[in-house]
Coordinates of C-alpha atoms in Angstrom, one line a residue:
M1112 CA 29.6 -26.6 -79.9
K1113 CA 32.2 -29.4 -79.3
R1114 CA 34.2 -28.0 -82.2
L1115 CA 34.1 -24.5 -80.8
L1116 CA 35.4 -25.9 -77.4
V1117 CA 38.3 -27.6 -79.2
I1118 CA 39.2 -24.4 -81.0
A1119 CA 38.9 -22.4 -77.7
S1120 CA 41.1 -24.9 -75.9
A1121 CA 43.7 -24.7 -78.6
V1122 CA 43.8 -20.9 -78.5
L1123 CA 44.0 -21.0 -74.7
A1124 CA 46.9 -23.4 -74.9
M1125 CA 48.8 -21.2 -77.4
C1126 CA 48.2 -18.2 -75.1
V1127 CA 49.6 -20.0 -72.1
Q1128 CA 52.5 -21.3 -74.1
A1129 CA 53.3 -17.8 -75.3
Q1130 CA 53.2 -16.4 -71.7
T1131 CA 55.6 -19.1 -70.4
Y1132 CA 57.9 -19.2 -73.5
P1133 CA 60.6 -20.4 -73.4
S1134 CA 60.1 -23.2 -71.0
K1135 CA 62.5 -25.8 -72.6
P1136 CA 65.6 -25.9 -74.8
I1137 CA 65.4 -24.2 -78.2
S1138 CA 67.0 -25.8 -81.3
I1139 CA 68.6 -23.6 -83.9
V1140 CA 68.9 -25.5 -87.2
V1141 CA 72.0 -24.6 -89.2
P1142 CA 71.7 -26.1 -92.7
F1143 CA 75.4 -26.5 -93.1
A1144 CA 78.2 -28.6 -91.6
A1145 CA 79.7 -27.8 -88.2
G1146 CA 82.7 -25.6 -88.2
G1147 CA 81.8 -23.5 -91.2
P1148 CA 81.1 -19.7 -91.2
T1149 CA 77.3 -20.0 -90.7
D1150 CA 77.8 -22.5 -87.9
R1151 CA 80.2 -20.1 -86.2
V1152 CA 77.6 -17.3 -86.5
A1153 CA 74.9 -19.6 -85.0
R1154 CA 77.0 -20.6 -82.1
D1155 CA 78.0 -17.0 -81.3
L1156 CA 74.4 -15.9 -81.5
A1157 CA 73.2 -18.8 -79.4
E1158 CA 75.5 -17.6 -76.6
A1159 CA 74.4 -14.0 -76.9
I1160 CA 70.7 -14.7 -77.1
R1161 CA 70.4 -17.1 -74.1
K1162 CA 70.4 -14.3 -71.5
P1163 CA 67.5 -12.2 -72.9
L1164 CA 65.6 -15.5 -73.3
G1165 CA 66.0 -16.2 -69.6
G1166 CA 69.1 -18.4 -69.8
V1167 CA 67.4 -21.1 -71.7
S1168 CA 69.6 -23.8 -73.3
I1169 CA 70.1 -23.5 -77.0
I1170 CA 71.1 -26.5 -79.1
I1171 CA 72.7 -26.1 -82.5
D1172 CA 71.4 -28.7 -84.9
N1173 CA 73.5 -29.1 -88.0
V1174 CA 71.4 -30.4 -90.9
A1175 CA 73.6 -30.1 -93.9
G1176 CA 72.9 -30.9 -97.6
A1177 CA 71.4 -29.7 -100.8
G1178 CA 72.7 -26.2 -100.5
G1179 CA 71.0 -25.6 -97.2
S1180 CA 67.5 -26.6 -98.4
I1181 CA 67.3 -29.8 -96.3
G1182 CA 67.8 -27.9 -93.0
A1183 CA 65.3 -25.2 -94.1
A1184 CA 62.7 -27.9 -95.0
K1185 CA 63.1 -29.4 -91.6
V1186 CA 62.2 -26.1 -89.9
A1187 CA 59.4 -25.4 -92.4
R1188 CA 57.8 -28.7 -91.3
A1189 CA 58.5 -28.3 -87.6
T1190 CA 55.8 -27.6 -85.0
P1191 CA 55.3 -23.8 -85.0
D1192 CA 55.9 -23.3 -81.2
G1193 CA 59.2 -21.3 -81.2
Y1194 CA 61.4 -24.2 -80.2
T1195 CA 62.8 -25.0 -83.6
L1196 CA 64.4 -22.1 -85.4
L1197 CA 66.5 -21.7 -88.6
L1198 CA 69.6 -19.7 -89.1
H1199 CA 70.3 -19.3 -92.8
H1200 CA 72.3 -17.1 -95.1
I1201 CA 71.9 -15.6 -98.6
G1202 CA 70.8 -19.1 -99.7
M1203 CA 67.3 -18.1 -98.7
A1204 CA 67.3 -15.7 -101.6
T1205 CA 69.1 -17.9 -104.1
M1206 CA 67.4 -21.3 -103.6
P1207 CA 64.2 -20.3 -105.5
A1208 CA 66.3 -19.8 -108.7
L1209 CA 68.8 -22.6 -108.1
Y1210 CA 66.3 -25.3 -107.5
R1211 CA 63.5 -26.2 -109.9
T1212 CA 61.5 -27.5 -107.0
L1213 CA 61.7 -26.9 -103.3
P1214 CA 59.7 -28.6 -100.5
F1215 CA 58.9 -25.2 -99.1
K1216 CA 58.2 -21.6 -100.1
V1217 CA 60.8 -19.1 -98.9
E1218 CA 58.5 -16.2 -98.7
S1219 CA 55.4 -17.9 -97.2
D1220 CA 56.5 -20.9 -95.1
F1221 CA 58.5 -19.0 -92.5
E1222 CA 58.1 -16.3 -89.9
Y1223 CA 60.9 -13.8 -90.4
L1224 CA 62.6 -12.8 -87.1
G1225 CA 65.3 -10.4 -88.2
L1226 CA 68.7 -10.1 -89.9
I1227 CA 71.8 -10.8 -87.9
N1228 CA 74.9 -9.7 -89.9
D1229 CA 76.4 -8.8 -93.2
V1230 CA 79.6 -10.6 -94.3
P1231 CA 81.4 -8.8 -97.2
M1232 CA 83.4 -10.6 -99.7
T1233 CA 86.9 -10.2 -101.1
L1234 CA 88.3 -10.6 -104.6
I1235 CA 91.5 -12.5 -104.3
G1236 CA 94.1 -14.1 -106.6
R1237 CA 96.8 -16.8 -106.6
P1238 CA 100.1 -15.5 -105.0
T1239 CA 102.0 -15.8 -108.3
L1240 CA 99.6 -13.7 -110.3
P1241 CA 101.5 -10.9 -112.1
A1242 CA 98.8 -8.4 -111.3
K1243 CA 99.5 -6.8 -107.9
N1244 CA 96.5 -4.4 -107.7
Y1245 CA 93.1 -4.1 -109.2
K1246 CA 94.1 -1.9 -112.2
E1247 CA 96.8 -4.4 -113.2
L1248 CA 94.3 -7.2 -112.7
V1249 CA 91.8 -5.7 -115.2
T1250 CA 94.6 -5.4 -117.7
W1251 CA 95.7 -8.9 -117.1
I1252 CA 92.1 -10.2 -117.5
G1253 CA 91.8 -8.4 -120.8
Q1254 CA 95.1 -10.0 -122.0
N1255 CA 94.1 -13.5 -121.0
K1256 CA 90.5 -13.9 -122.1
G1257 CA 89.6 -17.6 -122.3
K1258 CA 92.5 -18.6 -120.2
I1259 CA 91.4 -17.6 -116.7
N1260 CA 90.1 -20.1 -114.1
L1261 CA 87.7 -18.7 -111.5
G1262 CA 87.2 -21.0 -108.5
N1263 CA 84.2 -21.3 -106.2
A1264 CA 83.1 -23.4 -103.3
G1265 CA 80.3 -25.1 -105.3
L1266 CA 77.2 -24.5 -107.3
G1267 CA 75.1 -21.8 -105.6
A1268 CA 77.8 -21.0 -103.0
A1269 CA 78.4 -17.4 -102.1
S1270 CA 81.7 -17.5 -104.0
H1271 CA 79.9 -18.8 -107.1
L1272 CA 77.4 -15.9 -107.0
C1273 CA 80.1 -13.3 -106.5
G1274 CA 82.0 -14.8 -109.4
L1275 CA 78.9 -14.6 -111.7
M1276 CA 78.4 -11.0 -110.7
F1277 CA 82.0 -10.1 -111.3
Q1278 CA 82.0 -11.7 -114.8
S1279 CA 78.8 -9.9 -115.6
A1280 CA 80.2 -6.5 -114.4
L1281 CA 83.3 -6.9 -116.5
Q1282 CA 81.3 -8.4 -119.4
T1283 CA 83.8 -11.2 -119.8
D1284 CA 83.7 -15.0 -119.4
M1285 CA 86.0 -17.1 -117.3
T1286 CA 86.3 -20.8 -116.8
T1287 CA 84.3 -21.5 -113.6
V1288 CA 85.8 -24.2 -111.5
P1289 CA 83.4 -25.5 -108.8
Y1290 CA 84.8 -27.3 -105.7
K1291 CA 83.1 -29.2 -102.8
G1292 CA 83.6 -26.4 -100.3
T1293 CA 85.9 -23.4 -99.7
A1294 CA 88.8 -25.3 -98.3
P1295 CA 89.8 -27.2 -101.4
A1296 CA 89.2 -24.2 -103.6
M1297 CA 91.4 -22.1 -101.4
T1298 CA 94.1 -24.7 -101.4
D1299 CA 94.2 -24.8 -105.2
L1300 CA 94.2 -21.0 -105.3
M1301 CA 97.2 -20.7 -103.0
G1302 CA 98.9 -23.5 -105.0
G1303 CA 98.3 -21.7 -108.3
Q1304 CA 96.0 -24.3 -109.8
I1305 CA 93.3 -21.6 -110.3
D1306 CA 93.7 -17.9 -110.8
L1307 CA 90.9 -16.0 -108.9
M1308 CA 88.2 -16.4 -106.4
C1309 CA 85.7 -14.2 -104.7
D1310 CA 84.8 -15.4 -101.2
Q1311 CA 83.6 -14.0 -97.9
T1312 CA 85.9 -12.4 -95.4
T1313 CA 85.3 -15.2 -92.9
N1314 CA 87.1 -17.5 -95.3
T1315 CA 89.8 -15.2 -96.7
T1316 CA 91.0 -12.9 -94.0
Q1317 CA 93.6 -15.4 -92.6
Q1318 CA 95.0 -16.1 -96.0
I1319 CA 95.2 -12.4 -96.8
E1320 CA 97.0 -11.7 -93.4
G1321 CA 99.5 -14.5 -94.2
K1322 CA 100.1 -13.2 -97.7
K1323 CA 99.1 -16.5 -99.1
V1324 CA 96.9 -14.8 -101.7
I1325 CA 96.7 -11.4 -103.4
A1326 CA 93.8 -9.3 -102.2
Y1327 CA 92.4 -6.8 -104.8
A1328 CA 89.1 -5.4 -103.4
V1329 CA 86.1 -5.9 -101.2
T1330 CA 82.5 -6.1 -102.2
S1331 CA 81.0 -3.9 -99.5
S1332 CA 79.7 -0.4 -100.3
K1333 CA 82.2 1.1 -97.9
P1334 CA 85.8 0.2 -97.0
L1335 CA 86.2 -2.3 -94.1
H1336 CA 88.0 -1.5 -90.8
T1337 CA 89.5 -4.8 -89.9
P1338 CA 93.4 -4.7 -89.9
A1339 CA 93.9 -7.2 -92.8
L1340 CA 91.3 -5.5 -95.0
K1341 CA 91.3 -1.8 -94.2
D1342 CA 93.5 -0.8 -97.1
L1343 CA 91.5 -2.6 -99.7
P1344 CA 89.3 -0.5 -102.0
T1345 CA 85.7 -1.3 -102.8
L1346 CA 84.8 -2.6 -106.2
Q1347 CA 82.2 0.2 -106.4
S1348 CA 85.0 2.8 -106.0
L1349 CA 87.0 1.1 -108.7
G1350 CA 84.2 1.7 -111.2
L1351 CA 81.9 -1.4 -110.9
K1352 CA 78.7 0.5 -110.3
D1353 CA 76.3 -1.0 -107.7
F1354 CA 78.6 -3.9 -107.2
E1355 CA 77.7 -4.9 -103.6
V1356 CA 77.7 -8.5 -102.4
S1357 CA 77.3 -9.6 -98.8
I1358 CA 76.6 -12.9 -97.2
W1359 CA 73.9 -12.0 -94.7
H1360 CA 72.4 -14.3 -92.1
G1361 CA 68.9 -14.2 -90.7
L1362 CA 66.8 -16.0 -88.1
Y1363 CA 63.5 -17.7 -88.9
A1364 CA 60.7 -19.7 -87.3
P1365 CA 58.1 -22.0 -88.9
K1366 CA 55.0 -20.3 -90.3
G1367 CA 52.2 -20.1 -87.8
T1368 CA 54.5 -19.5 -84.7
P1369 CA 52.4 -17.4 -82.3
A1370 CA 52.9 -13.7 -82.6
D1371 CA 53.7 -13.4 -78.9
V1372 CA 56.5 -15.9 -79.3
T1373 CA 58.0 -14.3 -82.4
S1374 CA 57.8 -11.0 -80.7
K1375 CA 59.9 -12.4 -77.7
L1376 CA 62.4 -13.9 -80.1
N1377 CA 62.8 -10.6 -82.1
A1378 CA 63.2 -8.7 -78.8
A1379 CA 65.9 -11.2 -77.7
L1380 CA 67.6 -11.0 -81.0
K1381 CA 67.9 -7.2 -80.8
V1382 CA 69.5 -7.5 -77.4
A1383 CA 71.9 -10.1 -78.6
L1384 CA 73.0 -8.0 -81.6
K1385 CA 74.1 -5.3 -79.1
D1386 CA 76.1 -7.7 -77.0
P1387 CA 79.7 -6.5 -76.9
D1388 CA 81.2 -10.0 -77.0
F1389 CA 79.0 -11.0 -80.0
I1390 CA 79.9 -7.8 -81.9
K1391 CA 83.6 -8.4 -81.2
K1392 CA 83.4 -12.0 -82.4
Q1393 CA 81.6 -11.0 -85.6
E1394 CA 84.1 -8.2 -86.3
A1395 CA 87.0 -10.7 -85.9
L1396 CA 85.3 -12.7 -88.8
G1397 CA 85.1 -9.5 -90.9
A1398 CA 81.3 -9.5 -90.4
V1399 CA 79.2 -6.4 -89.7
V1400 CA 76.4 -6.8 -87.1
V1401 CA 73.1 -5.4 -88.4
T1402 CA 71.9 -2.3 -86.7
D1403 CA 69.4 -0.9 -89.2
K1404 CA 65.7 -1.5 -89.8
R1405 CA 66.3 -5.0 -91.1
V1406 CA 66.3 -6.3 -87.6
E1407 CA 62.5 -5.9 -87.8
P1408 CA 60.6 -8.9 -89.1
A1409 CA 58.7 -7.0 -91.8
E1410 CA 61.9 -5.3 -93.1
H1411 CA 63.8 -8.6 -92.9
K1412 CA 61.2 -10.2 -95.1
K1413 CA 61.2 -7.2 -97.5
F1414 CA 65.0 -7.4 -97.8
V1415 CA 65.0 -11.1 -98.7
A1416 CA 62.3 -10.5 -101.3
A1417 CA 64.5 -7.9 -102.9
E1418 CA 67.5 -10.2 -102.8
I1419 CA 65.4 -12.9 -104.6
V1420 CA 64.7 -10.3 -107.3
K1421 CA 68.4 -9.4 -107.4
W1422 CA 69.9 -12.8 -107.7
G1423 CA 67.2 -14.8 -109.6
P1424 CA 67.8 -13.3 -113.1
L1425 CA 71.6 -13.6 -112.8
I1426 CA 71.4 -17.3 -111.8
K1427 CA 68.9 -18.1 -114.5
A1428 CA 70.9 -16.2 -117.2
A1429 CA 73.9 -18.3 -116.2
G1430 CA 71.8 -21.4 -116.7
V1431 CA 72.9 -23.0 -113.4
Y1432 CA 70.7 -25.4 -111.5
A1433 CA 71.4 -27.4 -108.4
D1434 CA 69.0 -30.2 -109.2

């Protein structure tokens, strides 16, 4: 009888909490350093989602390290009350293949709240590269096999994944040069120390506008409309069938967060994704705000599962591990 009373009290407390949620500040964990692309998305979202959540304060908690797994682990272990959330990118789909062991299970230790945006990538080259368009680039690559340096922002980074996919699509090997972040990789690309890089528009648009690099193509399924990228063809249109890479971001809560709370968070997210200021800020980054069914928790989870299937074999075939 006593045990039943305890259970009943706990259930009642959860119901009351759901009805009054949110009643205190919400923390959004960003598993990367402040100032990076994911951090910018989180801060823009925090501003847009405050109003539909009653004006609650939202704190951005940067917990960087281990390719985003440390921050994700913190949220997986957090009290499932809706006050500690995770904003993560494509790493949620690549961590299972990159790490031999993880302190959490991507598909079962989180409540999926909905996707936020898609960030396409761009294939770019050093400014002194003799190839000035994609056709010339393919010819140049064929003439320089074994001599090409392909930079990336680090093992498991979006630029690394895109580079792996590009080599696989062309059925050619390049010398992969990993850096500790996009900034040093971009510096060496602009300086001519490496030849090529494939990185997200949030990192490349400014350099393309300034003509500090040569832009060859985008990895989206359709051409982009931002001024600096609108004239770039897609790799699919250039003959690389099914070549589509985007660095999406999603919102998560710890497993066991009450359904009423996750429902409120999903509803607020949908409102935030329609906020004109949020959309404008994302477009300025070259990002596309999600408007399709992936804003629904079940579809968000299904999408991540498909991305795990997509990237896992490619990462394992390359023999790369982060630990």
